[in-house]
């Protein structure tokens, strides 16, 4: 079987061009200020720093202003909450994110709850998550939205298909399970949510039409675990022995799946561009 790679880089470029046109038409041509994304980063996690730098670079490339607050690793919860309060109250910040993961001494739930839902462009606040679950207009988590957009743009049929999701995080697994199964288009898929502790996980993956892997284990999904012609979405990214790997064993799945996302160049760029899209929406909403 010929496996078609789902090119997230190419699609993200198209979406960025669309965002640029909207900024020009609805903001610059009306002499309004450009959208403004705030970023709060704590500590010195190398992956987080790289991810944030990529976001800042992409903001600059498409005409979105960005402001970074980089706090030391020993920042107290009180200090972080004060910075979040400042972002919430700053009328020139349209949306902002607190880069995850946080240091262990910081209460992640408390931090997320302190973000103004109208500026929560990561879509992690319970108000946005709850609205998403009820199919009410809200900010959707960027990675889940990126997956949905990629499937939609490649005209991959979701309705009536059986989807297996591996991973139950609030960032990917849970939100994408809701979006894939919602009574909407795209949606209407029958979803099973599995994880690393699911016994006999192959029982589910071998039946799946679509498999979304966000389990955080390099090469977890093998070719022997899928049926011929299935669609495989790899959300994982790992630096392993100077190689970048996903949660899917690419070599054994390639040639058996009908569609497959590469790592890198699949879901990563889609996640970043969805954050930019959410920032634009926040800018248009908040004005």
XYZ file of C-alpha atoms in Angstrom, residues 13-174:
162
model
C 1.795 27.664 5.591
C -1.557 27.911 3.785
C -3.370 28.747 7.029
C -0.757 31.375 7.919
C -1.362 33.017 4.544
C -5.100 33.059 5.338
C -4.393 34.649 8.745
C -2.201 37.309 7.086
C -5.034 38.218 4.698
C -7.534 38.529 7.558
C -5.124 40.724 9.551
C -4.650 42.965 6.541
C -8.370 43.180 5.702
C -9.949 43.441 9.151
C -7.208 45.113 11.164
C -4.498 46.934 9.192
C -6.879 48.389 6.569
C -8.989 49.788 9.414
C -5.939 51.293 11.154
C -6.314 49.056 14.180
C -3.402 47.664 16.160
C -2.101 44.226 15.260
C -3.059 41.173 17.377
C -0.871 40.699 20.440
C 0.051 37.326 21.995
C 1.492 37.149 25.506
C 3.655 34.225 26.618
C 4.677 33.352 30.174
C 7.505 30.839 30.459
C 8.945 29.517 33.705
C 12.223 27.689 34.195
C 14.729 26.429 31.643
C 13.140 23.352 30.070
C 14.932 23.141 26.711
C 11.879 21.799 24.833
C 9.664 24.585 26.211
C 12.233 27.249 25.311
C 12.518 25.911 21.755
C 8.737 25.745 21.430
C 8.289 29.307 22.705
C 11.012 30.647 20.403
C 9.264 29.008 17.449
C 5.976 30.656 18.445
C 7.623 34.067 18.695
C 9.267 33.601 15.295
C 5.993 32.604 13.640
C 4.154 35.542 15.222
C 6.735 37.915 13.725
C 6.469 36.267 10.304
C 2.713 36.823 9.994
C 2.357 40.199 11.688
C 1.282 39.248 15.209
C 3.038 41.020 18.063
C 4.352 38.853 20.893
C 5.586 39.592 24.404
C 7.509 37.058 26.474
C 7.838 37.013 30.253
C 10.533 34.460 31.138
C 10.588 33.718 34.852
C 13.313 31.819 36.740
C 12.872 28.190 37.770
C 12.338 29.111 41.442
C 9.498 31.574 40.744
C 6.835 31.341 43.447
C 3.198 30.623 42.692
C 2.290 34.087 43.998
C 4.724 35.751 41.581
C 3.399 33.751 38.637
C -0.202 34.577 39.532
C 0.725 38.277 39.622
C 2.141 38.054 36.086
C -1.035 36.299 34.918
C -3.136 39.012 36.562
C -1.127 41.603 34.647
C -1.818 39.806 31.341
C -5.516 39.508 32.202
C -5.783 43.236 32.885
C -3.596 44.484 30.035
C -5.957 45.742 27.296
C -3.180 45.455 24.699
C -2.761 41.704 25.228
C -5.429 39.930 23.163
C -4.583 36.419 24.288
C -1.837 34.699 26.209
C -0.501 31.322 27.241
C 1.362 29.929 30.207
C 3.780 27.430 28.698
C 3.387 23.921 30.100
C 4.705 21.876 31.800
C 5.225 23.921 34.945
C 7.675 23.215 37.744
C 6.427 20.711 40.317
C 6.061 23.317 43.080
C 3.459 25.198 41.012
C -0.215 24.154 41.072
C -1.072 23.757 37.385
C -4.850 23.708 37.936
C -4.723 26.903 40.001
C -2.597 28.597 37.344
C -4.948 27.636 34.487
C -8.018 28.706 36.482
C -6.483 32.173 36.962
C -6.397 32.873 33.200
C -9.208 34.995 31.756
C -11.163 32.545 29.519
C -11.516 35.277 26.867
C -7.719 35.415 26.609
C -7.143 31.672 27.017
C -5.854 30.973 23.496
C -4.496 27.577 24.616
C -8.094 26.503 25.339
C -7.223 24.867 28.676
C -9.476 26.868 31.026
C -12.449 24.779 32.290
C -14.878 27.334 30.840
C -13.485 26.834 27.328
C -13.103 23.087 27.804
C -16.698 22.807 29.047
C -18.036 24.841 26.140
C -16.092 22.645 23.727
C -17.654 19.542 25.317
C -21.104 21.074 24.838
C -20.292 22.125 21.249
C -20.548 25.812 22.137
C -18.225 28.315 20.445
C -14.992 28.571 22.446
C -11.221 28.349 22.189
C -10.299 24.727 21.448
C -6.923 23.313 22.563
C -4.474 24.016 19.743
C -3.198 20.468 19.159
C -6.685 18.932 19.049
C -7.862 21.691 16.715
C -4.776 21.139 14.557
C -5.559 17.429 14.199
C -9.173 18.128 13.289
C -8.140 20.776 10.749
C -5.552 18.488 9.151
C -8.113 15.706 8.669
C -10.668 18.164 7.306
C -8.286 19.848 4.856
C -7.128 16.494 3.475
C -10.815 15.567 3.033
C -10.479 12.489 5.234
C -13.886 11.098 6.128
C -14.476 11.100 9.897
C -18.233 10.600 10.121
C -19.156 6.978 10.739
C -15.545 5.906 11.239
C -14.132 4.139 14.276
C -11.435 6.195 15.999
C -9.062 4.925 18.680
C -7.151 7.504 20.691
C -4.107 6.439 22.694
C -3.473 8.928 25.499
C -5.850 10.745 27.856
C -4.139 14.081 28.573
C -6.183 17.253 28.873
C -3.991 18.762 26.147
C -4.619 16.155 23.428
C -6.377 12.877 24.253
C -9.467 14.106 26.055
